PDB file of C-alpha atoms in Angstrom:
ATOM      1  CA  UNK A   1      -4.046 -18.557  -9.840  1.00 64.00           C
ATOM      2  CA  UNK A   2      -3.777 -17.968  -6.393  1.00 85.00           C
ATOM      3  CA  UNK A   3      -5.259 -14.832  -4.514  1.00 95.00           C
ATOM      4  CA  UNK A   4      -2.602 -12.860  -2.943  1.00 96.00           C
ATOM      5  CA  UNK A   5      -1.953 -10.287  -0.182  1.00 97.00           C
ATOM      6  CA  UNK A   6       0.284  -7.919   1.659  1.00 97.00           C
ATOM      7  CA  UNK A   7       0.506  -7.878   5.687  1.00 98.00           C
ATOM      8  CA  UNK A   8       2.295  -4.792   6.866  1.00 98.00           C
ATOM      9  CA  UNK A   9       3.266  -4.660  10.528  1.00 97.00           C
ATOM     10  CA  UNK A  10       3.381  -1.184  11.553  1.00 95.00           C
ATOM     11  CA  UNK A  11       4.703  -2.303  15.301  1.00 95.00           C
ATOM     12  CA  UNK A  12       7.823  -3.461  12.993  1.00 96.00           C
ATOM     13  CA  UNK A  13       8.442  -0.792  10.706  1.00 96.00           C
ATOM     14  CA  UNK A  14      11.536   1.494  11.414  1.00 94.00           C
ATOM     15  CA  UNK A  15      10.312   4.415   8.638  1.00 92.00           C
ATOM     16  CA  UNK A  16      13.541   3.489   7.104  1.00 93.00           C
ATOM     17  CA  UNK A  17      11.603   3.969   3.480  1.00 93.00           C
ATOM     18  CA  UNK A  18      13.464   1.082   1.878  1.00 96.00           C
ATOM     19  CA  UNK A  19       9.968   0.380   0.524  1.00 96.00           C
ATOM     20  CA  UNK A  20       9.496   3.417  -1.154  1.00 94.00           C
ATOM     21  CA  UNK A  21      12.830   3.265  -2.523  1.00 94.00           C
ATOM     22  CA  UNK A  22      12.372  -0.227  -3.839  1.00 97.00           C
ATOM     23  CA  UNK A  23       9.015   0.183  -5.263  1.00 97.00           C
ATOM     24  CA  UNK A  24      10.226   3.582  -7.241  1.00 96.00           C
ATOM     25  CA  UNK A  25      12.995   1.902  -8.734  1.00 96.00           C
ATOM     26  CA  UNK A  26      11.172  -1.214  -9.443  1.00 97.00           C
ATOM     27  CA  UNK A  27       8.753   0.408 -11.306  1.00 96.00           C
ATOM     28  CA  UNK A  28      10.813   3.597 -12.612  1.00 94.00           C
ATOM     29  CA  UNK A  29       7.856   5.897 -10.600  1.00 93.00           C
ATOM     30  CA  UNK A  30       9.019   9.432 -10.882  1.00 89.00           C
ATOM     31  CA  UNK A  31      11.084  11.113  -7.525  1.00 84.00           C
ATOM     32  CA  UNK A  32       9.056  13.216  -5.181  1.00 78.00           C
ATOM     33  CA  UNK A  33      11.522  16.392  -4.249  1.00 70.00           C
ATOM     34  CA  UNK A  34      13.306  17.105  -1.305  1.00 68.00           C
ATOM     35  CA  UNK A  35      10.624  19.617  -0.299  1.00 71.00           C
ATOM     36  CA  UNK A  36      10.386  20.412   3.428  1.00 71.00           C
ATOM     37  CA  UNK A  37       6.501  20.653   4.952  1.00 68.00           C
ATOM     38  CA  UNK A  38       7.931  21.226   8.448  1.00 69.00           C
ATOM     39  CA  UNK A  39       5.320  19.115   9.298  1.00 65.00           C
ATOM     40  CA  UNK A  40       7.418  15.928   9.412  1.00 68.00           C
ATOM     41  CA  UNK A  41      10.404  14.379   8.638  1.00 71.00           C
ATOM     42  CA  UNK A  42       8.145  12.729   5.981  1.00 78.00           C
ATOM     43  CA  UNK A  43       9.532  14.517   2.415  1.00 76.00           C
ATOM     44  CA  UNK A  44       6.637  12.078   0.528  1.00 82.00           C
ATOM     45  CA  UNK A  45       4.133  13.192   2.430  1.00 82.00           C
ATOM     46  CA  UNK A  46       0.776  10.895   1.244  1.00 88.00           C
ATOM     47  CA  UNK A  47       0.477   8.395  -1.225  1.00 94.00           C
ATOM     48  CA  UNK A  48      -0.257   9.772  -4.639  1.00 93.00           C
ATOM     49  CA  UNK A  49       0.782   9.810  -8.786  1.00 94.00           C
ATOM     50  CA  UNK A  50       4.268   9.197  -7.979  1.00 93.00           C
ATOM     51  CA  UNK A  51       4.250   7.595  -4.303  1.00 94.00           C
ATOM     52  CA  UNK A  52       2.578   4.295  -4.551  1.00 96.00           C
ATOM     53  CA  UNK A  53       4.304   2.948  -1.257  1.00 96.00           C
ATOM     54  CA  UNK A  54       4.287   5.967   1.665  1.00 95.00           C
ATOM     55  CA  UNK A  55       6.264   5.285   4.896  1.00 94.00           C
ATOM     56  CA  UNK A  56       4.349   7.637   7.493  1.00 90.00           C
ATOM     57  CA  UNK A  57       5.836   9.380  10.018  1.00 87.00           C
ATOM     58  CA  UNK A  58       3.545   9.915  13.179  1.00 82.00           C
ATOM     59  CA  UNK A  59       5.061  11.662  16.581  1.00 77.00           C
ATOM     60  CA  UNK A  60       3.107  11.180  19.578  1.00 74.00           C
ATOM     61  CA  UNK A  61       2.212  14.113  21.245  1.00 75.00           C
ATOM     62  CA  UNK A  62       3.911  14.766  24.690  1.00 76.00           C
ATOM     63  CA  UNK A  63       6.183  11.989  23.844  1.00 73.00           C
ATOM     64  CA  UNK A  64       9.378  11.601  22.101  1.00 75.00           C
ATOM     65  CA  UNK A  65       8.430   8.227  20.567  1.00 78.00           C
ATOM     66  CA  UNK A  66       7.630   8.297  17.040  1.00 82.00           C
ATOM     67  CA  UNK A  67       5.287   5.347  15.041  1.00 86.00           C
ATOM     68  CA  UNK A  68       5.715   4.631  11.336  1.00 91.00           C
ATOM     69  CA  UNK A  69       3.595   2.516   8.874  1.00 90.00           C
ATOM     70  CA  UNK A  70       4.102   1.679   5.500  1.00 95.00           C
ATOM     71  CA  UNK A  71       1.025   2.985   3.455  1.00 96.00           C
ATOM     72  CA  UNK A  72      -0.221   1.379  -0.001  1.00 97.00           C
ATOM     73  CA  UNK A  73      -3.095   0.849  -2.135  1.00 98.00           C
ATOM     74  CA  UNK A  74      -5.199  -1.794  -0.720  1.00 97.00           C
ATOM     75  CA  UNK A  75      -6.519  -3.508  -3.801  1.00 98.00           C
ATOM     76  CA  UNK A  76     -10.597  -3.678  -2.784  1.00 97.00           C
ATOM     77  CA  UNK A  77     -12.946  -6.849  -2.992  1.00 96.00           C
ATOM     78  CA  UNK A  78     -15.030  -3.944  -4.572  1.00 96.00           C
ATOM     79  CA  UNK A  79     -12.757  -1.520  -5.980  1.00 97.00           C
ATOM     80  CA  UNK A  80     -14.344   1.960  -6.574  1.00 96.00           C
ATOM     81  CA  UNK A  81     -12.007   2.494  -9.139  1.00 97.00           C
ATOM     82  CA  UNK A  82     -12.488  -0.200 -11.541  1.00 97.00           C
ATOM     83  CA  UNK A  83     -16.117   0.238 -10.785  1.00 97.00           C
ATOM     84  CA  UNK A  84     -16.312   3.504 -12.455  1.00 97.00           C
ATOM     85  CA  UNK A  85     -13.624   3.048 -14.595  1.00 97.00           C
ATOM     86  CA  UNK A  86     -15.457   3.403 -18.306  1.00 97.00           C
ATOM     87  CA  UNK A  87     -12.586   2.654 -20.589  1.00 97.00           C
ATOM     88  CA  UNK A  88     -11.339  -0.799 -19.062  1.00 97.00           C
ATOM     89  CA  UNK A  89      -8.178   0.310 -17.830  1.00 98.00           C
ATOM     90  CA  UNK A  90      -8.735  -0.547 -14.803  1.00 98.00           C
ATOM     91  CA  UNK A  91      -9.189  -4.867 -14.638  1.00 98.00           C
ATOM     92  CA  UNK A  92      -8.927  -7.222 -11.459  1.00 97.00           C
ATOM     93  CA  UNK A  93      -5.680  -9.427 -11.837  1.00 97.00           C
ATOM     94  CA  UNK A  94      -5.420 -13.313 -11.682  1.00 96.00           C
ATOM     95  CA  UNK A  95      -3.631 -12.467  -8.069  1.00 97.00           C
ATOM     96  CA  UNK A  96      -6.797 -10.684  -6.736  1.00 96.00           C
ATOM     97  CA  UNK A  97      -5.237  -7.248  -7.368  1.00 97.00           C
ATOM     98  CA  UNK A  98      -6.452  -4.317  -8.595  1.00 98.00           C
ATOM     99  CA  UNK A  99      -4.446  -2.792 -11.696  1.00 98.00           C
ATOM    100  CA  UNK A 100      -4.573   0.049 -14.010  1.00 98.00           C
ATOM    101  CA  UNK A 101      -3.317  -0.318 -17.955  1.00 97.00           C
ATOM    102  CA  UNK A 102      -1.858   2.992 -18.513  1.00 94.00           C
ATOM    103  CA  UNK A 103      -1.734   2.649 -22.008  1.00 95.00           C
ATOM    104  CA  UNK A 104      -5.755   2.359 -21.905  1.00 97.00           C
ATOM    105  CA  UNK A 105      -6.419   5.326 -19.148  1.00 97.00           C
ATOM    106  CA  UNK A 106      -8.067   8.110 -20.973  1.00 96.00           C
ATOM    107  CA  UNK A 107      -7.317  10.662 -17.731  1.00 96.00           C
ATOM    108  CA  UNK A 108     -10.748  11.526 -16.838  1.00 96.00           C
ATOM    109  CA  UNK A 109     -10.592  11.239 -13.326  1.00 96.00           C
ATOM    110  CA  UNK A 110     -13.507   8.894 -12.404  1.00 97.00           C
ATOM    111  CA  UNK A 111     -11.067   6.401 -10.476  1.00 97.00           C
ATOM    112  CA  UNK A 112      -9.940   9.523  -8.590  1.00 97.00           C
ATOM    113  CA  UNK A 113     -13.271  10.669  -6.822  1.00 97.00           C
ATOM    114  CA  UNK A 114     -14.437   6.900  -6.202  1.00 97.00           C
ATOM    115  CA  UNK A 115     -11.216   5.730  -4.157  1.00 97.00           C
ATOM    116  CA  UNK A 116     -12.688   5.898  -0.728  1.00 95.00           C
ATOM    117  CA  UNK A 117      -8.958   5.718   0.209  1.00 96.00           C
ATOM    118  CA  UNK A 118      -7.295   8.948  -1.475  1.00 95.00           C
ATOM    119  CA  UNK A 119      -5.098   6.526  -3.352  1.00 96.00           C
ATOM    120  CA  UNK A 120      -5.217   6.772  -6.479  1.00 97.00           C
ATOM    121  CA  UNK A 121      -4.194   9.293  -8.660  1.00 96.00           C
ATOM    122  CA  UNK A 122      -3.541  11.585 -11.907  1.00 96.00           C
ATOM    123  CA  UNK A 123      -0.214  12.815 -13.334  1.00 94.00           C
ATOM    124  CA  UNK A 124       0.209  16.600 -13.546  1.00 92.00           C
ATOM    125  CA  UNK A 125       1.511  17.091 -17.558  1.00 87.00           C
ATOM    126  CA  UNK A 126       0.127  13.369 -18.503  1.00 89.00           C
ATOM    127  CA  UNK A 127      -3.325  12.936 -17.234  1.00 94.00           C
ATOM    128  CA  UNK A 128      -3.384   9.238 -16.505  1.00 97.00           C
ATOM    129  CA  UNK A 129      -3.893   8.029 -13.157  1.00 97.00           C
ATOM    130  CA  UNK A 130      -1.448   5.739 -11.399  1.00 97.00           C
ATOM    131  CA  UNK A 131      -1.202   3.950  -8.381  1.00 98.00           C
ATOM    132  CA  UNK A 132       0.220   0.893  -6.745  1.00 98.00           C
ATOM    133  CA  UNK A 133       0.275  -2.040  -9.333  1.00 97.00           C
ATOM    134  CA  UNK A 134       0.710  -4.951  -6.920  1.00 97.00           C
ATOM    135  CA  UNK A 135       4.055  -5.625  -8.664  1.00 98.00           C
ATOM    136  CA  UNK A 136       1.687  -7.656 -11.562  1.00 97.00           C
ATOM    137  CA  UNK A 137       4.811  -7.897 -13.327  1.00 97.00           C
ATOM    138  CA  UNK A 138       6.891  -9.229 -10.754  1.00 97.00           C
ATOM    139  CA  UNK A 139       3.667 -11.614  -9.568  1.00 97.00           C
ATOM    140  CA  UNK A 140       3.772 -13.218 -12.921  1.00 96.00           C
ATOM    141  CA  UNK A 141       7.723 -13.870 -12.803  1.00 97.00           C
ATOM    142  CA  UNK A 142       6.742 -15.459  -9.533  1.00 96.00           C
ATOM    143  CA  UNK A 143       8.345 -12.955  -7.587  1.00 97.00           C
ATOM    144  CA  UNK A 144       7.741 -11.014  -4.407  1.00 97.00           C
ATOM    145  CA  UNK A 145       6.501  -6.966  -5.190  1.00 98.00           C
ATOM    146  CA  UNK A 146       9.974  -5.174  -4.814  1.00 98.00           C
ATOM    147  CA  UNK A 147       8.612  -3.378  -1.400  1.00 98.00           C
ATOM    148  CA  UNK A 148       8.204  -6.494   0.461  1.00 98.00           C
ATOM    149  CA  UNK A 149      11.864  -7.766  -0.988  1.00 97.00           C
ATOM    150  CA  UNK A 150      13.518  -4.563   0.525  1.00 97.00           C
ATOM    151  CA  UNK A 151      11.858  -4.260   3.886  1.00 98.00           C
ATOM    152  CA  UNK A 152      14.940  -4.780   6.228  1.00 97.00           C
ATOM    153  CA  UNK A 153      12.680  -5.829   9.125  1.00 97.00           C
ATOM    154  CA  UNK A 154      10.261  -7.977   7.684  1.00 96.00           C
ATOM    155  CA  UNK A 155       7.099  -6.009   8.308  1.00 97.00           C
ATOM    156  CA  UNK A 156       5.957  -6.016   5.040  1.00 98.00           C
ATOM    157  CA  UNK A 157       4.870  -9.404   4.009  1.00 98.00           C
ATOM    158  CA  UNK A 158       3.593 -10.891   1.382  1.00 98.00           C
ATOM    159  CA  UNK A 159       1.389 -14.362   0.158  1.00 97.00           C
ATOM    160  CA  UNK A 160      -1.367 -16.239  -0.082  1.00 97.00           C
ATOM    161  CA  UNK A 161      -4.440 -14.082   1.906  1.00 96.00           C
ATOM    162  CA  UNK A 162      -5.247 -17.249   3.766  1.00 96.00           C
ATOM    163  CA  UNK A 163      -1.737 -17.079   4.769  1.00 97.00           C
ATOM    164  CA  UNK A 164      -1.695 -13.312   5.368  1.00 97.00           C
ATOM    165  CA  UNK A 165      -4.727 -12.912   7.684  1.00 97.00           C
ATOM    166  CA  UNK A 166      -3.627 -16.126   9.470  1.00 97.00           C
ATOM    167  CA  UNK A 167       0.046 -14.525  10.198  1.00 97.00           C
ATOM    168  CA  UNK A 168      -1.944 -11.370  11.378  1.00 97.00           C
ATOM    169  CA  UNK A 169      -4.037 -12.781  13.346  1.00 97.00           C
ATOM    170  CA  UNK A 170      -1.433 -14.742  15.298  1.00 98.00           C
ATOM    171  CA  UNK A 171       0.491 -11.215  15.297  1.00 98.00           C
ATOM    172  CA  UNK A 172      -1.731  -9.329  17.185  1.00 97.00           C
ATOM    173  CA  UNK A 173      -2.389 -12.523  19.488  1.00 97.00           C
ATOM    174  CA  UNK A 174       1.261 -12.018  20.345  1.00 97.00           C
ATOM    175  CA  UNK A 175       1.231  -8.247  20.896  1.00 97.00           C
ATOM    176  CA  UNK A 176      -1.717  -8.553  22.965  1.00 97.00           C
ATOM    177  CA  UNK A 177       0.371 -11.158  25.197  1.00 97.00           C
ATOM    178  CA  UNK A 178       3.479  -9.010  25.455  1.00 96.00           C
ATOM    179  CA  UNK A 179       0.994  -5.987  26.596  1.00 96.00           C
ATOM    180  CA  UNK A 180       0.423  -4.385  23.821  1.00 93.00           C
ATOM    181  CA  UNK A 181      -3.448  -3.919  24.106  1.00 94.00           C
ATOM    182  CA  UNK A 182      -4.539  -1.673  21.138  1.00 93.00           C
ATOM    183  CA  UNK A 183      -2.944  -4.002  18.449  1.00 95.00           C
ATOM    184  CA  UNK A 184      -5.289  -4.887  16.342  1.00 96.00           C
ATOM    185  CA  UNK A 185      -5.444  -5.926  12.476  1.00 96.00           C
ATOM    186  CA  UNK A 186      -7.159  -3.684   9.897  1.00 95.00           C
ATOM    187  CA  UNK A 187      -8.824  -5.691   7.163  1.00 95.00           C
ATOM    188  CA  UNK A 188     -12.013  -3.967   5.956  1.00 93.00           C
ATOM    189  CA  UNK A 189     -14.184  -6.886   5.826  1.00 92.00           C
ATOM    190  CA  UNK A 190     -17.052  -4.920   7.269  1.00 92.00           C
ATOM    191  CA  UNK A 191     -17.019  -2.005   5.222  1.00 94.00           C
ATOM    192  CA  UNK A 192     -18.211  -1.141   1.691  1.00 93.00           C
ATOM    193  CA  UNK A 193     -15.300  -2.253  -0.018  1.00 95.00           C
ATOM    194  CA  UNK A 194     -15.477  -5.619   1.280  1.00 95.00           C
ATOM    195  CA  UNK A 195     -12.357  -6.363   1.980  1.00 95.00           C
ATOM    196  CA  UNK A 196      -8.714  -5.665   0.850  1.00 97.00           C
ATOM    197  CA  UNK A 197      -5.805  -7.713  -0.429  1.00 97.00           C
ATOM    198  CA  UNK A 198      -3.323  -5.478   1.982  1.00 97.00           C
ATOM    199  CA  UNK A 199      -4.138  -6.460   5.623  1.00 97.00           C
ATOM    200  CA  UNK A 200      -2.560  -3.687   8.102  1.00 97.00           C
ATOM    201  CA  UNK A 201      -1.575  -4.370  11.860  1.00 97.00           C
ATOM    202  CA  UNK A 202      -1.845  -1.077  13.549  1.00 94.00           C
ATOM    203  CA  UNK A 203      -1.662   0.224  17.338  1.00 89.00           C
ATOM    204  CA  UNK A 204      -4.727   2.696  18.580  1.00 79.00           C
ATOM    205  CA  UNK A 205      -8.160   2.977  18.703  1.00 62.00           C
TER     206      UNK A 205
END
């Protein structure tokens, strides 16, 4: 099978939250609230049990511009999670993603601690942890995970990794031509996980 990966653009997201939408009715993930933190105009608020796709809202200080980026899991070369799993819920896909059988997950919490990402995590009232599955299902159809299908302006995509770190690459090329100097593409090759299977263009240092 071939390995797969996610590309979002965060110089091309309009925190519209289609993907959020999408991947919660997709995958029949239960709703957040309409709680208000006063901290954003984020309701969502982090990625979590029930928020597997999380559009953030960032203001600028001093500025009235605002930044989003659409937040996932990022499916690790070497996933903490399934590392320390101890009941096999946890297994790497054919697609090179990370995915958790909930019908396995015992609810002990070991997946929890050993995200170095604050990704995963456990239901209140069931236990089990939950996070991003990658759309598996959808994969196997041969279809395109529901968040990438909804995103209006096309800055979540999805493919072939080869394919996905190439179209980054050229990305940030571009940005950095149009003046845009702190593009750059967020992959995780150098760190502990090794890697991950959803690449991130992001502005800053």
């Amino acid at each position: 099978m071939t390995t797969t990966a996610f590309l979002t653009d965060s110089t091309l997201c309009i925190g519209c939250k289609a993907c959020e939408v999408a991947c919660k009715e997709w995958n029949d993930v239960p709703a957040d609230g309409y709680g208000w933190s006063g901290r954003s105009y984020d309701n969502t608020g982090a990625l979590g049990h029930s928020t597997w796709r999380h559009v953030k809202f960032v203001e600028t200080a001093g500025s009235p511009v605002w930044q989003f980026s659409s937040d996932v899991c990022k499916h690790c070369e070497h996933a903490g999670c399934l590392e320390a799993c101890p009941t096999g819920a946890i297994v790497r896909t054919e697609f090179g993603g990370v995915f958790v059988q909930e019908d396995v997950c015992n609810g002990c919490g070991y997946c929890v601690v050993t995200c170095p990402f604050g990704v995963i995590d456990r239901r209140p009232g069931d236990g089990r942890a939950f996070k991003c599955t990658f759309c598996y299902d959808r994969q196997k159809a041969g279809l395109t995970p529901a968040c990438a299908t909804a995103c209006p302006t096309e800055s979540i995509l999805f493919g072939t990794i080869e394919d996905m770190r190439a179209a980054a690459a050229a990305r940030v090329d571009t940005l950095h031509a149009r003046g845009v100097a702190d593009a750059t593409l967020y992959d995780a090759a150098d760190t502990s996980v090794g890697g991950i299977h959803s690449l991130f263009v992001l502005r800053g240092d």
